[in-house]
DNA sequence: TCAAAAGTGTTGAAACTACACCCATGA
DNA sequence: TCATGGGTGTAGTTTCAACACTTTTGA
């Protein structure tokens, strides 16, 4: 085994949420070299006996002060180009995609370094550290694709939501307008996507909407097409 | 950096092809511990300055004697459960999916260890080394899903193929019968999936079929549904 | 009373399924 | 001539987009 080169393995996490009707991602301002001052994805080294998803959850909690279990966490893939980190050691990163509902409290209340929610448009407009721009782009593409055929959109909502709130998730993530009436029919018609609670939302403008919960489906039939 | 635990990184490759109207995968009989005598996926350690897809291609060539560039090569994901390898070191594997056309020459003609094409049903019926059964299952699921919305099926064919040959790829991978006439219309109607060459296949039974090449599409509109 | 959001009805277009039917070859 | 696989036509069904319309609230 000593014949083979050891490498260092990190996890990096694309953490998405919707705030102020905008798709945002968690980013950390790097305080030291390399790439000092640039935005980076939250992440860090995997510990010796730690499973990869656990490492992603730990980094999310440690670096950002977020205590909640993400509503969705999946592996994006591994990034291992030989010079992706300018330091001499070989560092391979396993990237994860996490999706959270809009959190009432802002991030960074603890001694978390300097994690911030940043609108996606701002984040993709400037150069990120390492290959994090590529990882972020892959995470966005994965999220956009999964809205079609999986119930991922519910991970952006709290445990109770209206069909209108769910539609706004699709509209924000896809940057598209959707017909409210057809969307309603598709979502309530997709087996196991959402289940009505019998309660109604209060306080909004217009007719109060039925409140729904996530259903048990893992794939949507039929899909919600873009 | 020395504060963090180094790990060893391998690549393992799920290599699929169709031989004798059967979906088959490349497997290697392990000659030493751990898991001596069991089937395993081809793979090995990543070298110090080697990109991950290059490592997958190198292992494919070295361990199996296959010299051709696979028609399709994509990353499946990383497998890093702490005890997935019984040896004391932490070993994380990056898995790839490769798809090849039916090769005229059998594998192992060189001094390749002992790589064999094994029908999927045989391979999934017995215990594999490490977590390779899980990796194989994930690779199969990925391939089955990608037939629907990507031109992956053409990677199982040579550079010229008939619609009937392409249909047999779908039927074998999905273990399903498809209506020949409707399949023909769907495939030729999907923008950029296949382009006619003007030539015709010879030697088969029945009316000679038009020969096609892969088109330029990367996603299929509309999809070929299961 | 009006604006706004929820939700239902309806209609024409598109896609899919099933299957009848013709075509062109080898045996 | 017959069996076999290639390919087109067509009719009925399902799905989907567009949009008119009703419902129910807050201002």
PDB file of N, CA and C in Angstrom, chain A residues 15-22 24-26 60-61 63-72 98-110 115-117 154-159 214:
ATOM      1  N   UNK A  15     -24.781  24.454  -1.115  1.00  0.00           N
ATOM      2  CA  UNK A  15     -25.964  24.542  -0.259  1.00  0.00           C
ATOM      3  C   UNK A  15     -26.910  25.565  -0.856  1.00  0.00           C
ATOM      4  N   UNK A  16     -28.084  25.121  -1.246  1.00  0.00           N
ATOM      5  CA  UNK A  16     -29.030  26.007  -1.919  1.00  0.00           C
ATOM      6  C   UNK A  16     -30.238  26.272  -1.041  1.00  0.00           C
ATOM      7  N   UNK A  17     -30.751  27.473  -1.143  1.00  0.00           N
ATOM      8  CA  UNK A  17     -32.034  27.815  -0.537  1.00  0.00           C
ATOM      9  C   UNK A  17     -32.647  28.934  -1.355  1.00  0.00           C
ATOM     10  N   UNK A  18     -33.869  29.288  -1.021  1.00  0.00           N
ATOM     11  CA  UNK A  18     -34.514  30.429  -1.671  1.00  0.00           C
ATOM     12  C   UNK A  18     -34.806  31.461  -0.598  1.00  0.00           C
ATOM     13  N   UNK A  19     -34.237  32.647  -0.769  1.00  0.00           N
ATOM     14  CA  UNK A  19     -34.482  33.772   0.123  1.00  0.00           C
ATOM     15  C   UNK A  19     -34.891  34.957  -0.732  1.00  0.00           C
ATOM     16  N   UNK A  20     -35.889  35.693  -0.277  1.00  0.00           N
ATOM     17  CA  UNK A  20     -36.329  36.886  -1.010  1.00  0.00           C
ATOM     18  C   UNK A  20     -36.624  36.555  -2.465  1.00  0.00           C
ATOM     19  N   UNK A  21     -37.301  35.444  -2.682  1.00  0.00           N
ATOM     20  CA  UNK A  21     -37.660  35.038  -4.050  1.00  0.00           C
ATOM     21  C   UNK A  21     -36.448  34.914  -4.969  1.00  0.00           C
ATOM     22  N   UNK A  22     -35.295  34.587  -4.382  1.00  0.00           N
ATOM     23  CA  UNK A  22     -34.059  34.461  -5.155  1.00  0.00           C
ATOM     24  C   UNK A  22     -33.349  33.177  -4.756  1.00  0.00           C
ATOM     25  N   UNK A  24     -30.271  31.228  -3.716  1.00  0.00           N
ATOM     26  CA  UNK A  24     -29.020  31.654  -3.095  1.00  0.00           C
ATOM     27  C   UNK A  24     -28.220  30.423  -2.680  1.00  0.00           C
ATOM     28  N   UNK A  25     -26.913  30.610  -2.568  1.00  0.00           N
ATOM     29  CA  UNK A  25     -26.033  29.530  -2.138  1.00  0.00           C
ATOM     30  C   UNK A  25     -25.169  30.023  -0.986  1.00  0.00           C
ATOM     31  N   UNK A  26     -24.762  29.103  -0.147  1.00  0.00           N
ATOM     32  CA  UNK A  26     -23.856  29.452   0.937  1.00  0.00           C
ATOM     33  C   UNK A  26     -22.446  29.601   0.389  1.00  0.00           C
ATOM     34  N   UNK A  60     -21.071  21.476   7.031  1.00  0.00           N
ATOM     35  CA  UNK A  60     -22.189  22.405   6.966  1.00  0.00           C
ATOM     36  C   UNK A  60     -22.454  23.004   8.339  1.00  0.00           C
ATOM     37  N   UNK A  61     -22.455  22.161   9.355  1.00  0.00           N
ATOM     38  CA  UNK A  61     -22.736  22.645  10.699  1.00  0.00           C
ATOM     39  C   UNK A  61     -21.589  23.507  11.224  1.00  0.00           C
ATOM     40  N   UNK A  63     -18.990  25.100   9.698  1.00  0.00           N
ATOM     41  CA  UNK A  63     -18.560  26.313   9.012  1.00  0.00           C
ATOM     42  C   UNK A  63     -19.663  27.342   8.903  1.00  0.00           C
ATOM     43  N   UNK A  64     -20.889  26.921   9.063  1.00  0.00           N
ATOM     44  CA  UNK A  64     -21.981  27.847   8.806  1.00  0.00           C
ATOM     45  C   UNK A  64     -22.902  28.019  10.001  1.00  0.00           C
ATOM     46  N   UNK A  65     -22.735  27.237  11.037  1.00  0.00           N
ATOM     47  CA  UNK A  65     -23.616  27.355  12.175  1.00  0.00           C
ATOM     48  C   UNK A  65     -25.013  26.807  11.938  1.00  0.00           C
ATOM     49  N   UNK A  66     -25.218  26.184  10.784  1.00  0.00           N
ATOM     50  CA  UNK A  66     -26.527  25.602  10.497  1.00  0.00           C
ATOM     51  C   UNK A  66     -26.661  24.285  11.239  1.00  0.00           C
ATOM     52  N   UNK A  67     -27.668  24.201  12.089  1.00  0.00           N
ATOM     53  CA  UNK A  67     -27.812  23.005  12.915  1.00  0.00           C
ATOM     54  C   UNK A  67     -28.798  22.014  12.327  1.00  0.00           C
ATOM     55  N   UNK A  68     -29.647  22.486  11.412  1.00  0.00           N
ATOM     56  CA  UNK A  68     -30.691  21.595  10.914  1.00  0.00           C
ATOM     57  C   UNK A  68     -30.127  20.572   9.940  1.00  0.00           C
ATOM     58  N   UNK A  69     -30.722  19.410   9.980  1.00  0.00           N
ATOM     59  CA  UNK A  69     -30.438  18.389   8.962  1.00  0.00           C
ATOM     60  C   UNK A  69     -30.977  18.897   7.627  1.00  0.00           C
ATOM     61  N   UNK A  70     -30.140  18.936   6.600  1.00  0.00           N
ATOM     62  CA  UNK A  70     -30.668  19.417   5.319  1.00  0.00           C
ATOM     63  C   UNK A  70     -31.812  18.524   4.838  1.00  0.00           C
ATOM     64  N   UNK A  71     -32.822  19.149   4.232  1.00  0.00           N
ATOM     65  CA  UNK A  71     -33.970  18.397   3.741  1.00  0.00           C
ATOM     66  C   UNK A  71     -33.565  17.484   2.593  1.00  0.00           C
ATOM     67  N   UNK A  72     -32.450  17.801   1.970  1.00  0.00           N
ATOM     68  CA  UNK A  72     -31.959  16.966   0.872  1.00  0.00           C
ATOM     69  C   UNK A  72     -30.444  17.037   0.868  1.00  0.00           C
ATOM     70  N   UNK A  98     -26.761  20.170  -1.127  1.00  0.00           N
ATOM     71  CA  UNK A  98     -27.705  20.217  -0.011  1.00  0.00           C
ATOM     72  C   UNK A  98     -28.762  21.271  -0.313  1.00  0.00           C
ATOM     73  N   UNK A  99     -29.994  20.974   0.070  1.00  0.00           N
ATOM     74  CA  UNK A  99     -31.087  21.927  -0.130  1.00  0.00           C
ATOM     75  C   UNK A  99     -31.780  22.148   1.201  1.00  0.00           C
ATOM     76  N   UNK A 100     -31.987  23.416   1.535  1.00  0.00           N
ATOM     77  CA  UNK A 100     -32.611  23.781   2.806  1.00  0.00           C
ATOM     78  C   UNK A 100     -33.808  24.684   2.556  1.00  0.00           C
ATOM     79  N   UNK A 101     -34.789  24.663   3.436  1.00  0.00           N
ATOM     80  CA  UNK A 101     -35.844  25.676   3.366  1.00  0.00           C
ATOM     81  C   UNK A 101     -35.297  27.017   3.812  1.00  0.00           C
ATOM     82  N   UNK A 102     -36.009  28.075   3.482  1.00  0.00           N
ATOM     83  CA  UNK A 102     -35.611  29.416   3.913  1.00  0.00           C
ATOM     84  C   UNK A 102     -35.548  29.430   5.437  1.00  0.00           C
ATOM     85  N   UNK A 103     -34.375  29.760   5.984  1.00  0.00           N
ATOM     86  CA  UNK A 103     -34.199  29.717   7.435  1.00  0.00           C
ATOM     87  C   UNK A 103     -34.538  31.061   8.034  1.00  0.00           C
ATOM     88  N   UNK A 104     -35.260  31.063   9.158  1.00  0.00           N
ATOM     89  CA  UNK A 104     -35.604  32.343   9.786  1.00  0.00           C
ATOM     90  C   UNK A 104     -34.366  33.105  10.242  1.00  0.00           C
ATOM     91  N   UNK A 105     -33.356  32.405  10.781  1.00  0.00           N
ATOM     92  CA  UNK A 105     -32.182  33.082  11.313  1.00  0.00           C
ATOM     93  C   UNK A 105     -31.097  33.166  10.268  1.00  0.00           C
ATOM     94  N   UNK A 106     -30.439  34.304  10.197  1.00  0.00           N
ATOM     95  CA  UNK A 106     -29.298  34.396   9.280  1.00  0.00           C
ATOM     96  C   UNK A 106     -28.156  33.507   9.736  1.00  0.00           C
ATOM     97  N   UNK A 107     -27.294  33.193   8.834  1.00  0.00           N
ATOM     98  CA  UNK A 107     -26.174  32.286   9.084  1.00  0.00           C
ATOM     99  C   UNK A 107     -25.037  33.047   9.743  1.00  0.00           C
ATOM    100  N   UNK A 108     -24.190  32.347  10.429  1.00  0.00           N
ATOM    101  CA  UNK A 108     -22.994  32.965  10.973  1.00  0.00           C
ATOM    102  C   UNK A 108     -23.202  33.524  12.365  1.00  0.00           C
ATOM    103  N   UNK A 109     -24.302  33.173  13.010  1.00  0.00           N
ATOM    104  CA  UNK A 109     -24.544  33.644  14.361  1.00  0.00           C
ATOM    105  C   UNK A 109     -23.533  33.081  15.349  1.00  0.00           C
ATOM    106  N   UNK A 110     -23.035  31.884  15.075  1.00  0.00           N
ATOM    107  CA  UNK A 110     -22.007  31.310  15.945  1.00  0.00           C
ATOM    108  C   UNK A 110     -20.651  31.901  15.555  1.00  0.00           C
ATOM    109  N   UNK A 115     -19.652  32.699   6.756  1.00  0.00           N
ATOM    110  CA  UNK A 115     -20.551  32.117   5.755  1.00  0.00           C
ATOM    111  C   UNK A 115     -21.690  33.086   5.485  1.00  0.00           C
ATOM    112  N   UNK A 116     -22.026  33.224   4.204  1.00  0.00           N
ATOM    113  CA  UNK A 116     -23.095  34.128   3.815  1.00  0.00           C
ATOM    114  C   UNK A 116     -23.947  33.476   2.744  1.00  0.00           C
ATOM    115  N   UNK A 117     -25.237  33.840   2.762  1.00  0.00           N
ATOM    116  CA  UNK A 117     -26.083  33.511   1.626  1.00  0.00           C
ATOM    117  C   UNK A 117     -25.793  34.512   0.526  1.00  0.00           C
ATOM    118  N   UNK A 154     -39.749  20.167  -2.828  1.00  0.00           N
ATOM    119  CA  UNK A 154     -40.303  20.262  -1.475  1.00  0.00           C
ATOM    120  C   UNK A 154     -39.212  20.519  -0.438  1.00  0.00           C
ATOM    121  N   UNK A 155     -37.959  20.174  -0.761  1.00  0.00           N
ATOM    122  CA  UNK A 155     -36.871  20.411   0.180  1.00  0.00           C
ATOM    123  C   UNK A 155     -36.605  21.903   0.370  1.00  0.00           C
ATOM    124  N   UNK A 156     -37.024  22.728  -0.581  1.00  0.00           N
ATOM    125  CA  UNK A 156     -36.884  24.175  -0.434  1.00  0.00           C
ATOM    126  C   UNK A 156     -37.979  24.759   0.469  1.00  0.00           C
ATOM    127  N   UNK A 157     -39.043  23.987   0.703  1.00  0.00           N
ATOM    128  CA  UNK A 157     -40.173  24.477   1.493  1.00  0.00           C
ATOM    129  C   UNK A 157     -40.077  23.961   2.924  1.00  0.00           C
ATOM    130  N   UNK A 158     -40.830  24.560   3.805  1.00  0.00           N
ATOM    131  CA  UNK A 158     -40.961  24.012   5.151  1.00  0.00           C
ATOM    132  C   UNK A 158     -41.783  22.738   5.102  1.00  0.00           C
ATOM    133  N   UNK A 159     -42.215  22.234   6.257  1.00  0.00           N
ATOM    134  CA  UNK A 159     -42.948  20.977   6.233  1.00  0.00           C
ATOM    135  C   UNK A 159     -44.398  21.166   5.786  1.00  0.00           C
ATOM    136  N   UNK A 214     -45.003  17.003   2.020  1.00  0.00           N
ATOM    137  CA  UNK A 214     -44.357  16.095   1.060  1.00  0.00           C
ATOM    138  C   UNK A 214     -45.062  14.755   1.076  1.00  0.00           C
TER     139      UNK A 214
END
